[in-house]
mmCIF file of C-alpha atoms and ligand atoms in Angstrom:
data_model
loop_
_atom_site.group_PDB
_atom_site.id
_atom_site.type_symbol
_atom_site.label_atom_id
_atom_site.label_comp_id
_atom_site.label_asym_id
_atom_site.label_seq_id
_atom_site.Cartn_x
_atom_site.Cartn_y
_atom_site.Cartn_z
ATOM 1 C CA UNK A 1 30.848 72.237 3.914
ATOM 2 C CA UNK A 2 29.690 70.858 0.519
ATOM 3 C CA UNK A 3 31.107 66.780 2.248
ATOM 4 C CA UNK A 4 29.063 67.669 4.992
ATOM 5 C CA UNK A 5 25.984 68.430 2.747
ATOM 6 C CA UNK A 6 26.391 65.252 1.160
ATOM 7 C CA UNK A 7 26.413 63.570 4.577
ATOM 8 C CA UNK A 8 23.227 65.314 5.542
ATOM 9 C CA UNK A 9 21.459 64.519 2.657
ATOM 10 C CA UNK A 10 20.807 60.589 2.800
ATOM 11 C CA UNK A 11 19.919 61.713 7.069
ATOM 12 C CA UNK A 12 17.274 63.955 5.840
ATOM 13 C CA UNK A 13 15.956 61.693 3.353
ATOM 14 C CA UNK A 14 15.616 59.124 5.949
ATOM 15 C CA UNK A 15 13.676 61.535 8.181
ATOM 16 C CA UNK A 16 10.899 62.737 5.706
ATOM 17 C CA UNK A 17 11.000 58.728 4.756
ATOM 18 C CA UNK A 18 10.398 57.584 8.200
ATOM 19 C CA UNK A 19 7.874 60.438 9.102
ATOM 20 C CA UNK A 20 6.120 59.721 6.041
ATOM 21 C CA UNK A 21 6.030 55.863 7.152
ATOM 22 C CA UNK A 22 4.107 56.899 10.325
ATOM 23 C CA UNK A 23 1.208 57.634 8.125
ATOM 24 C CA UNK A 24 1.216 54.309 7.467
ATOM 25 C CA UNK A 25 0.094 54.336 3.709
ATOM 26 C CA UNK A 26 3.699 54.715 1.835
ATOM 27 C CA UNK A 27 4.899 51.402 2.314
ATOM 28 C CA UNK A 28 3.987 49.216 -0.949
ATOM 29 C CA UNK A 29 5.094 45.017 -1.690
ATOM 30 C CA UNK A 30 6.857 45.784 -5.219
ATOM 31 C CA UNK A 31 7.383 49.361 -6.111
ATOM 32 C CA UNK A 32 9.310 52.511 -4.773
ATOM 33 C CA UNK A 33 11.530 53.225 -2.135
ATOM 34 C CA UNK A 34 9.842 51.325 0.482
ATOM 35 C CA UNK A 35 8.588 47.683 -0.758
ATOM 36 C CA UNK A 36 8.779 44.643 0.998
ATOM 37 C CA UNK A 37 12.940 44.295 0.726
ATOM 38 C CA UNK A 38 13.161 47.801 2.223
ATOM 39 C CA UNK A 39 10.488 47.221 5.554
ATOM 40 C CA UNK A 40 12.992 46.451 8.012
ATOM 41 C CA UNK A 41 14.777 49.743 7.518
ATOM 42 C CA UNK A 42 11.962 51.975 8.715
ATOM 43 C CA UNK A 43 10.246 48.827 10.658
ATOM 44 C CA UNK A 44 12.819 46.961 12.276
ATOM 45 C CA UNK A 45 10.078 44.122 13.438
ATOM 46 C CA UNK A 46 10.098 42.974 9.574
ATOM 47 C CA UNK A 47 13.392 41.904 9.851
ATOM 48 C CA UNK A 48 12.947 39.650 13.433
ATOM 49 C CA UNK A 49 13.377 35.777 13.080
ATOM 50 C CA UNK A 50 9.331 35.197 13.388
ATOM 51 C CA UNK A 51 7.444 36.664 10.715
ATOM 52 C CA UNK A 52 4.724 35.886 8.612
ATOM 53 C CA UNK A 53 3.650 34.341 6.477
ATOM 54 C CA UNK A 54 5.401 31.254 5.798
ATOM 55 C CA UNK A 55 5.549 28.300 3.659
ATOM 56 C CA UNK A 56 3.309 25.495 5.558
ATOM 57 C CA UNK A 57 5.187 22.613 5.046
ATOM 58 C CA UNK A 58 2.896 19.350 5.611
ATOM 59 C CA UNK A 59 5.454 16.977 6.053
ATOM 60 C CA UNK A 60 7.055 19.277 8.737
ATOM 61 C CA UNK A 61 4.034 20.103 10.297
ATOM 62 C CA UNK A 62 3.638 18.485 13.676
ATOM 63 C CA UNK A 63 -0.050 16.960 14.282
ATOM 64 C CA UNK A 64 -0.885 17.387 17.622
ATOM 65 C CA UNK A 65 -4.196 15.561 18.487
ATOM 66 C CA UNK A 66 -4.386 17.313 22.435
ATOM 67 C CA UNK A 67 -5.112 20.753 20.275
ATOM 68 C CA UNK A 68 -8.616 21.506 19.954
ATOM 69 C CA UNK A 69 -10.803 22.873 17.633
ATOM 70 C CA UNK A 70 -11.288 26.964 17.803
ATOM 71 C CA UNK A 71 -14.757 28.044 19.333
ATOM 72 C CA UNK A 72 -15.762 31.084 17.288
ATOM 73 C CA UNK A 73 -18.938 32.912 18.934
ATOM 74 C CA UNK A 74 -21.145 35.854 17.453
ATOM 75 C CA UNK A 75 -20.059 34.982 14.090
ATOM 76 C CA UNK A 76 -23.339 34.311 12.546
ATOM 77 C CA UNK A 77 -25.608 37.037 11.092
ATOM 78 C CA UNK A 78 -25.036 40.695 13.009
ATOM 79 C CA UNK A 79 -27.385 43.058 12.730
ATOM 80 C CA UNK A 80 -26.301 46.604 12.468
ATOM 81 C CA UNK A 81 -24.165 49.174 10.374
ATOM 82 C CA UNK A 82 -20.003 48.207 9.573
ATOM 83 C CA UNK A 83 -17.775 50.229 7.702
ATOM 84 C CA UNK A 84 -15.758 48.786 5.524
ATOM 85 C CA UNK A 85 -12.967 50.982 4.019
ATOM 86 C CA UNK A 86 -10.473 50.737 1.028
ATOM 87 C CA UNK A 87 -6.871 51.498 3.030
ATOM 88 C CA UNK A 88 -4.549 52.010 -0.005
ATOM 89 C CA UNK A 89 -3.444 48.189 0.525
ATOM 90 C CA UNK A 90 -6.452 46.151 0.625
ATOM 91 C CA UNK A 91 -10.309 46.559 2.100
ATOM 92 C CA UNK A 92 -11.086 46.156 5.605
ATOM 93 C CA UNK A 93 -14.195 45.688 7.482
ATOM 94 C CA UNK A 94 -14.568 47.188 10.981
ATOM 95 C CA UNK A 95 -15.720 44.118 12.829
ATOM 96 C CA UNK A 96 -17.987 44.089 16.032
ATOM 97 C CA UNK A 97 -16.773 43.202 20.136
ATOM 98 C CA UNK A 98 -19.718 40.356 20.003
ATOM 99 C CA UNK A 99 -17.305 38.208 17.798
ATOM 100 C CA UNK A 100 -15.114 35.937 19.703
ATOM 101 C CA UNK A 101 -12.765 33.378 19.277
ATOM 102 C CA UNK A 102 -11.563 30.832 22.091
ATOM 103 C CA UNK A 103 -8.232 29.338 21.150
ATOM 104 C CA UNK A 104 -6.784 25.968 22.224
ATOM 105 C CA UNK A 105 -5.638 27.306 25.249
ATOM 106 C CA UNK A 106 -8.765 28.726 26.676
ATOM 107 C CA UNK A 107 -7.372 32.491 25.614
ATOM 108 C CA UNK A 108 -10.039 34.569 24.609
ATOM 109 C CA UNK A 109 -9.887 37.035 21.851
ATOM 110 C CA UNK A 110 -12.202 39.780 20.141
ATOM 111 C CA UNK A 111 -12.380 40.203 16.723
ATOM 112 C CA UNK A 112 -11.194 43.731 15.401
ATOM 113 C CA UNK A 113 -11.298 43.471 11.528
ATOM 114 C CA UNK A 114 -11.173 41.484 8.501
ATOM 115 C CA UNK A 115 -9.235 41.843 5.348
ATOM 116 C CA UNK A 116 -8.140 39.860 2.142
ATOM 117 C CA UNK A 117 -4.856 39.560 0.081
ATOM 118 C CA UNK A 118 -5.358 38.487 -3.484
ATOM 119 C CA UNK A 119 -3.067 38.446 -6.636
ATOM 120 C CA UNK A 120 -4.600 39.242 -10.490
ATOM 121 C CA UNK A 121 -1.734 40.899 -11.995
ATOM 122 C CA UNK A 122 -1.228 38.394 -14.507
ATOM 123 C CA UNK A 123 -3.389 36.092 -15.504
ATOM 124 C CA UNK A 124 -1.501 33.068 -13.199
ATOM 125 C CA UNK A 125 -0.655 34.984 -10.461
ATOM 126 C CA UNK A 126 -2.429 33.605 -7.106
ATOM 127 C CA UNK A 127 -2.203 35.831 -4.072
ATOM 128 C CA UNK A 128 -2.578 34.113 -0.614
ATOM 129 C CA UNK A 129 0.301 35.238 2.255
ATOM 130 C CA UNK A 130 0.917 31.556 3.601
ATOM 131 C CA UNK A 131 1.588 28.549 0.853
ATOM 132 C CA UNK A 132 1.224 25.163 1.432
ATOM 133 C CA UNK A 133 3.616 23.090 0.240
ATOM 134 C CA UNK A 134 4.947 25.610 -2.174
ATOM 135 C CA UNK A 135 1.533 26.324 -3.286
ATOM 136 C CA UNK A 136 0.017 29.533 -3.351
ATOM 137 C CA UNK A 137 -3.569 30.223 -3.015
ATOM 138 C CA UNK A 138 -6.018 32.053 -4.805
ATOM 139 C CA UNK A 139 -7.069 34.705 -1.430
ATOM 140 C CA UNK A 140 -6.176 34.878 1.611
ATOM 141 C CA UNK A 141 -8.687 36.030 4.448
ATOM 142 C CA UNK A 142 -7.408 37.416 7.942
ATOM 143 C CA UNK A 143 -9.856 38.333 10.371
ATOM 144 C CA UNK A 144 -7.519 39.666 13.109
ATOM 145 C CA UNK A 145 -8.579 39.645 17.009
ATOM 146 C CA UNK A 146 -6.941 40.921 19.799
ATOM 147 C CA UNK A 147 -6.546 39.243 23.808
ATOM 148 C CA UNK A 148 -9.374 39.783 25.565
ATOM 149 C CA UNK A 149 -7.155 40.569 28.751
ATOM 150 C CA UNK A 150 -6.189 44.109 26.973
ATOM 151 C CA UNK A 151 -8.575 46.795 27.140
ATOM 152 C CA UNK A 152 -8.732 47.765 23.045
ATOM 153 C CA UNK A 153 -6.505 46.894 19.875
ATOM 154 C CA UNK A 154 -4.415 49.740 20.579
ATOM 155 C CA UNK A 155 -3.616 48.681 23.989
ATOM 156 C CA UNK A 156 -2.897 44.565 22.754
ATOM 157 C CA UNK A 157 -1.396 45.494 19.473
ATOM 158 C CA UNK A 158 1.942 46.247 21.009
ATOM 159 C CA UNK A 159 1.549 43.390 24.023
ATOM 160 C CA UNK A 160 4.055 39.944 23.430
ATOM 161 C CA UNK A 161 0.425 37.585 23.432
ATOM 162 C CA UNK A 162 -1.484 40.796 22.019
ATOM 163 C CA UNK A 163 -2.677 39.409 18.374
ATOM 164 C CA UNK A 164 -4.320 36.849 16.394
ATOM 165 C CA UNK A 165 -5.505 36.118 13.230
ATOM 166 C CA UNK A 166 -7.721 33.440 11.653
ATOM 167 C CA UNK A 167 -6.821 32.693 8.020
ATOM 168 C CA UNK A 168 -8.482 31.128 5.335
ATOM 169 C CA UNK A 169 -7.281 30.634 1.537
ATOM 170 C CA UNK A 170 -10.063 30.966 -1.140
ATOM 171 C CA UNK A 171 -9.865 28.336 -3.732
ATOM 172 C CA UNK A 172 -11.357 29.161 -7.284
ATOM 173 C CA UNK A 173 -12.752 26.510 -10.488
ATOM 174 C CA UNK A 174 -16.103 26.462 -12.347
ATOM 175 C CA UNK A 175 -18.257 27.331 -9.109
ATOM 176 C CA UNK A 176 -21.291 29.290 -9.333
ATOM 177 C CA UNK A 177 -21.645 32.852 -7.063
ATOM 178 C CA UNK A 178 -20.991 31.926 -3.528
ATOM 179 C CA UNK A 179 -23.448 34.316 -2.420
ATOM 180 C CA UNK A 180 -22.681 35.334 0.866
ATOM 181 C CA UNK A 181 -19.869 37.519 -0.466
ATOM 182 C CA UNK A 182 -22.505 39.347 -2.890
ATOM 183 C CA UNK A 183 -23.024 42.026 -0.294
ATOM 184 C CA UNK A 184 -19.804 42.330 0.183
ATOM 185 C CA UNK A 185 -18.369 42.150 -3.859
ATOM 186 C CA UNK A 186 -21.354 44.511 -4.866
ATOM 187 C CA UNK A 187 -19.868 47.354 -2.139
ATOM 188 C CA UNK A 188 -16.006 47.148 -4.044
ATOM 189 C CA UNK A 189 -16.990 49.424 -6.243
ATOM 190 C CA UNK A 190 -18.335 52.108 -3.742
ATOM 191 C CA UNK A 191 -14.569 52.700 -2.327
ATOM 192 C CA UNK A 192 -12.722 52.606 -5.408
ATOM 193 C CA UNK A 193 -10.407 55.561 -4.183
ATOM 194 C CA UNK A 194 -8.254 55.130 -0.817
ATOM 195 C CA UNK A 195 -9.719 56.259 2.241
ATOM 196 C CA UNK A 196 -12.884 55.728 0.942
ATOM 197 C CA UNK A 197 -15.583 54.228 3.663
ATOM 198 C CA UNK A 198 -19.126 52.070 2.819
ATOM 199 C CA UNK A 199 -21.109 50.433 4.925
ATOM 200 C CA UNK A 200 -22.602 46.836 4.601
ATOM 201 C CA UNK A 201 -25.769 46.114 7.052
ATOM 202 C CA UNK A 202 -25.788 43.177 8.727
ATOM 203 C CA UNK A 203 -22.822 40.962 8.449
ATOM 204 C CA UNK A 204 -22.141 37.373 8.727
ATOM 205 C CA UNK A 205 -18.664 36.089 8.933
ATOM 206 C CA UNK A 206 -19.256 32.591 9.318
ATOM 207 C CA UNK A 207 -20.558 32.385 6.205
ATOM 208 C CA UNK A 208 -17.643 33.974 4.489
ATOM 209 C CA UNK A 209 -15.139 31.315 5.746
ATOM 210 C CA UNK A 210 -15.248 27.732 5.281
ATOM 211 C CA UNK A 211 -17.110 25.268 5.971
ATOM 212 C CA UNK A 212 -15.044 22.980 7.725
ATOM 213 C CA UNK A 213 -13.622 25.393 10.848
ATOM 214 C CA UNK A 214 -11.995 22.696 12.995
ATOM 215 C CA UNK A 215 -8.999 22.060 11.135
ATOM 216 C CA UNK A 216 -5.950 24.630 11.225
ATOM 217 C CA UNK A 217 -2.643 25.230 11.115
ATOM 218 C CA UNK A 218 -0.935 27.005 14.088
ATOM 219 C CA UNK A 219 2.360 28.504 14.738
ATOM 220 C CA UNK A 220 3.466 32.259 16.198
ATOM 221 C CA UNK A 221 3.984 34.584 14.187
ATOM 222 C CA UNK A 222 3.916 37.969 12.981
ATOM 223 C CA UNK A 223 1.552 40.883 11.326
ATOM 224 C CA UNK A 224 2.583 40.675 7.274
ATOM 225 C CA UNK A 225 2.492 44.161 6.875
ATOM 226 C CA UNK A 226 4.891 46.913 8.411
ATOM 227 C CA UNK A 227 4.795 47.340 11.242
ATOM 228 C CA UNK A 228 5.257 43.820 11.526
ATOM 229 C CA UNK A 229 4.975 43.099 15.382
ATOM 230 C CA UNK A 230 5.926 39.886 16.451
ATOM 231 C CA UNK A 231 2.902 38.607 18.537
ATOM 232 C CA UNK A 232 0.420 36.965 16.286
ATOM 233 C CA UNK A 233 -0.700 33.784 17.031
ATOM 234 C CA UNK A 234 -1.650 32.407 14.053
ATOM 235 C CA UNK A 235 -4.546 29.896 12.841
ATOM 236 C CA UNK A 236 -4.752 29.022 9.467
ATOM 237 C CA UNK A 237 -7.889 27.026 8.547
ATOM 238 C CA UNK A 238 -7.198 23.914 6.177
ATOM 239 C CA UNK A 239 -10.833 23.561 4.371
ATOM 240 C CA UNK A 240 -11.425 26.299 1.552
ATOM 241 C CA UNK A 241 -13.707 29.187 0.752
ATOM 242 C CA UNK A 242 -15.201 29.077 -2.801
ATOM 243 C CA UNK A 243 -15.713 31.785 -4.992
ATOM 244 C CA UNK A 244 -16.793 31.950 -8.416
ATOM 245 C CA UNK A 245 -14.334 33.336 -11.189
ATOM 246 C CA UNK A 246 -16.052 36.510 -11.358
ATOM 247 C CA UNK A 247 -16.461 37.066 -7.728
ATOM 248 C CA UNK A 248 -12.585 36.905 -7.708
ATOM 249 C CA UNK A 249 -12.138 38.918 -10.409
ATOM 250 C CA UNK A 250 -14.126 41.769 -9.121
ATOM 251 C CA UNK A 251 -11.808 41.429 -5.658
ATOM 252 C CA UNK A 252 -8.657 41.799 -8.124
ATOM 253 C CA UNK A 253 -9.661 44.418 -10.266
ATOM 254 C CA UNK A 254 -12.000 47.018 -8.277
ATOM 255 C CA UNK A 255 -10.054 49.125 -5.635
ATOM 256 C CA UNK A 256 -7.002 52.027 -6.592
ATOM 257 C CA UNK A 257 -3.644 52.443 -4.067
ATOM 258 C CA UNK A 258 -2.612 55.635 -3.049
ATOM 259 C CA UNK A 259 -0.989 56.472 -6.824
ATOM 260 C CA UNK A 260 -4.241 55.362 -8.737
ATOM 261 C CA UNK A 261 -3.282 52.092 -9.444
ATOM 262 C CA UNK A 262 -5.375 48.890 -9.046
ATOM 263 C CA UNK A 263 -4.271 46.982 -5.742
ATOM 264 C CA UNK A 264 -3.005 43.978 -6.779
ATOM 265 C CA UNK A 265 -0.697 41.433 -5.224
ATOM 266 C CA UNK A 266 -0.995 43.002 -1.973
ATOM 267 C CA UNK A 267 0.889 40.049 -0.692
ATOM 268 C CA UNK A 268 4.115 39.372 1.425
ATOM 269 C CA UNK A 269 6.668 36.559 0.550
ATOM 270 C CA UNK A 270 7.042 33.961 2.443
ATOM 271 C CA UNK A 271 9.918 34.485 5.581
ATOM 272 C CA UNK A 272 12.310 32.055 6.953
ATOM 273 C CA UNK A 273 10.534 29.524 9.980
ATOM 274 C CA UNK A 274 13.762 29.519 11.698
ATOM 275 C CA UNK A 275 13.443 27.292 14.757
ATOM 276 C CA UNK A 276 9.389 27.442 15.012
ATOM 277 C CA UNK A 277 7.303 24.339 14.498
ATOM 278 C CA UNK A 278 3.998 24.591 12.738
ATOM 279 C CA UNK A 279 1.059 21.838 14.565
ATOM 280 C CA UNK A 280 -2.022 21.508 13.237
ATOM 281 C CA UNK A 281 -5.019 19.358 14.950
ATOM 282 C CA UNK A 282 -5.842 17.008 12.014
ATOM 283 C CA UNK A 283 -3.878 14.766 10.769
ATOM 284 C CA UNK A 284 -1.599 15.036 7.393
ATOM 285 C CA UNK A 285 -2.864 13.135 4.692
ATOM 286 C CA UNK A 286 0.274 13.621 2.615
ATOM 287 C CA UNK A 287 2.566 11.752 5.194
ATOM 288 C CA UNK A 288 3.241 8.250 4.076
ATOM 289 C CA UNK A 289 6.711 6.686 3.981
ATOM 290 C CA UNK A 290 9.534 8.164 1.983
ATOM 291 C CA UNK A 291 8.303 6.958 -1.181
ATOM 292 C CA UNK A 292 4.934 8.398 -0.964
ATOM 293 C CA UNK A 293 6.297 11.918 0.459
ATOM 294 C CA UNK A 294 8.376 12.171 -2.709
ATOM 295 C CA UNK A 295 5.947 11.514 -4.701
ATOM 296 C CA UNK A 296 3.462 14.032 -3.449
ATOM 297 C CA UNK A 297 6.430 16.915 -3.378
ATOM 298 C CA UNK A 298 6.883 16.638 -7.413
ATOM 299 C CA UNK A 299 3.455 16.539 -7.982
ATOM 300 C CA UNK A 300 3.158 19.451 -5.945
ATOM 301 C CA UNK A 301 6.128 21.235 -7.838
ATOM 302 C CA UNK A 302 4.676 20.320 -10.726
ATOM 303 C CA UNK A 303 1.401 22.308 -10.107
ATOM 304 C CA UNK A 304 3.177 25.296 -9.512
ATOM 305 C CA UNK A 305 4.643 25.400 -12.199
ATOM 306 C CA UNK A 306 1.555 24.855 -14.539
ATOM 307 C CA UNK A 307 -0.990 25.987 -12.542
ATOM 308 C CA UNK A 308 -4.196 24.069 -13.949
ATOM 309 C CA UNK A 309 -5.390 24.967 -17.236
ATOM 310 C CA UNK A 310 -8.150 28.068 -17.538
ATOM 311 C CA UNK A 311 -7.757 28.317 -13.593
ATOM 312 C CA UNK A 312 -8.101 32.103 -14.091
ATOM 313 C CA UNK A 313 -10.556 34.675 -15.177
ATOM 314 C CA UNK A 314 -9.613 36.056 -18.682
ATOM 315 C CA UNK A 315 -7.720 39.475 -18.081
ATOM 316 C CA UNK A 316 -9.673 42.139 -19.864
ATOM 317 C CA UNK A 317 -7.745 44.054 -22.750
ATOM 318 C CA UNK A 318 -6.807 46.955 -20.817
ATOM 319 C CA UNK A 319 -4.834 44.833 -17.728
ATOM 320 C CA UNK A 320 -3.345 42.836 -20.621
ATOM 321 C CA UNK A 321 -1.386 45.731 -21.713
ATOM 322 C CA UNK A 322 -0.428 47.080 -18.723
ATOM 323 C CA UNK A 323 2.845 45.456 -18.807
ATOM 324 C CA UNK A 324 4.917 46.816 -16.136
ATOM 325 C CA UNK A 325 7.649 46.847 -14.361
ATOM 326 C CA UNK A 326 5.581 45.188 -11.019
ATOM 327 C CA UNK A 327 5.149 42.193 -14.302
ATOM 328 C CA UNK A 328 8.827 41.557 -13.729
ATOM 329 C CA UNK A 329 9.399 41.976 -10.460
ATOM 330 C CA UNK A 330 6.693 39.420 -10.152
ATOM 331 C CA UNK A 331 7.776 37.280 -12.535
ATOM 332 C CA UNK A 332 10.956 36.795 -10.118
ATOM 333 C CA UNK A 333 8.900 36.571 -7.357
ATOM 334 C CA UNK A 334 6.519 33.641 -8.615
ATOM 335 C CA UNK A 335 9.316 31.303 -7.921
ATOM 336 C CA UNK A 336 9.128 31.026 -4.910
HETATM 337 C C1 NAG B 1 -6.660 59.784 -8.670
HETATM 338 O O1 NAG B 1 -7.797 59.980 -9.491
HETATM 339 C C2 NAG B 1 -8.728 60.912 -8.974
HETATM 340 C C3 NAG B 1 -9.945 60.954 -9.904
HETATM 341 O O2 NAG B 1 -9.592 61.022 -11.253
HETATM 342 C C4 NAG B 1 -8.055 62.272 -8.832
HETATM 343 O O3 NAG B 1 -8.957 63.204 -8.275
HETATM 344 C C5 NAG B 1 -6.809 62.150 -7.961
HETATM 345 O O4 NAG B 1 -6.113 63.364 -7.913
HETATM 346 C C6 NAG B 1 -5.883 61.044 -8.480
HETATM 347 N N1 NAG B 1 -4.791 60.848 -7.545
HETATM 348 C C7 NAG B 1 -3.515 60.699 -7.941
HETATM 349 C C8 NAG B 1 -2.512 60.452 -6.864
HETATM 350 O O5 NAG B 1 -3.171 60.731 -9.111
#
């Protein structure tokens, strides 16, 4: 009786664990039962042999000069109402049908919504998904589309050529208010709790990415948070958004997760490429001979290591002292 207990126990757990997990708001990246390490135990996906993100490797990357540039339509200024809602892992914003992207290939897809992944829980931690060249970035932006062949997000977001995203990295130094993400920045602190909805009027998302839209990474892929389907089609833009320190700051330090605690480092590591190869349509400016390419790769270590001096708001007092244990398990994960 009391062996069989003990069997039943661990089951049981499992079940309220993986019913809870349908909710989709119990998974976290560092903390609990069910961070990042534990994801392929409730969603198997996370554990498949093309996820996301990954390390973009330049001198790996293949440049392929027959891929052209992405034709994004309906980007520029929307009118009307869009709800933009703190999820307990990052903020979202619903995004309208009128936004389209046409990829190399002709495919078609509509965007669905837009989020960011950031880091600020210590005063050198950067939080973009993808690196490049070891490097991580300040922000990441995904604005996530589905294929226009399926009839809704629902429908696509469980189809082989369902998804895609368009990513951006934000870069930070001594820039002034970029001030098409005012709107945006000043509505943080409306949905401080999860679950909580605003609404920003009139929208335009070209303006929030780069400038330069015609240069990208591409490789398949995966969504970077559970469930973790395998069917993203990936673009990562190479030019930069820019945003001043504060602007960041506000991003790292406004919204609470599901326990009350600021969402920070809402990123995923970086997972294995296996046997995919990464093209982009521009050429690499870091491929020289050897000499060159070895050059460029300590360099590049050695920025990671010291990231540049003052690259980072000042924390205030009271994140200073929050040393916790996500601190160490980030600590670990910084070297990467
Ligand atoms: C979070 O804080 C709010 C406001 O103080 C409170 O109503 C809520 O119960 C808290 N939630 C948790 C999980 O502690």
């Amino acid at each position: 009786m009391c062996s069989t207990m003990r069997a039943l126990v661990p089951l049981l757990s499992l079940f309220l664990l993986g019913g809870q997990a349908q909710h989709g708001s119990d998974w976290t990246y560092s903390e609990g039962a069910l961070d990042e390490a534990h994801w392929p135990q409730h969603y198997p996906a996370c554990g498949g042999q093309r996820q996301s993100p990954i390390n973009l490797q330049r001198t790996k990357v293949r440049y392929n000069p027959a891929l052209k540039g992405l034709k994004l339509t309906g980007y520029e200024t929307q009118e009307g109402e869009f709800p933009m809602v703190n999820n307990g892992h990052t903020v979202q914003i619903s995004l309208p049908s009128t936004m389209r992207m046409t990829a190399a290939d002709g495919t078609v897809y509509i965007a669905q919504q837009m989020h960011f992944h950031w880091g600020g829980a210590s005063s050198k931690i950067r939080g973009s998904e993808h690196t490049v060249d070891g490097i991580r970035h300040v922000i990441e932006i995904h604005v996530v589309h589905y294929n226009s062949k399926y009839k809704s997000y629902e429908t696509a977001q469980d189809a082989p050529d369902g998804l895609a995203v368009l990513a951006a990295f934000v870069e930070v130094k001594d820039y002034p208010e970029n001030t098409y993400y005012s709107s945006f920045i000043s509505h943080l602190a409306n949905i401080k709790y999860p679950g909580q909805t605003t609404t920003l009027t009139g929208l335009d998302i070209r303006d929030m990415l780069p400038k330069n839209l015609q240069h990208y990474y591409s490789y398949d892929g995966s969504l970077t948070t559970p469930p973790c389907t395998e069917n993203v089609h990936w673009f990562v833009l190479a030019d930069f958004v820019k945003l001043s320190r504060t602007q960041v700051w506000k991003l790292e330090n406004s919204l609470l997760d599901h326990h009350n605690k600021t969402i920070q480092n809402d990123y995923r590591r970086t997972q294995p490429l296996n046997h995919r190869v990464v093209e982009s349509n521009f050429p690499n400016q870091g491929k020289g001979h050897l000499a060159s390419r070895e050059k460029t790769k300590s360099k590049s270590k050695a920025h990671v290591n010291t990231p540049p001096l003052g690259s980072r708001q000042p924390r205030s007092l009271s994140s200073n002292t929050v040393k916790t244990h996500k601190d160490n398990v980030l600590g670990t994960r910084r070297a990467f």
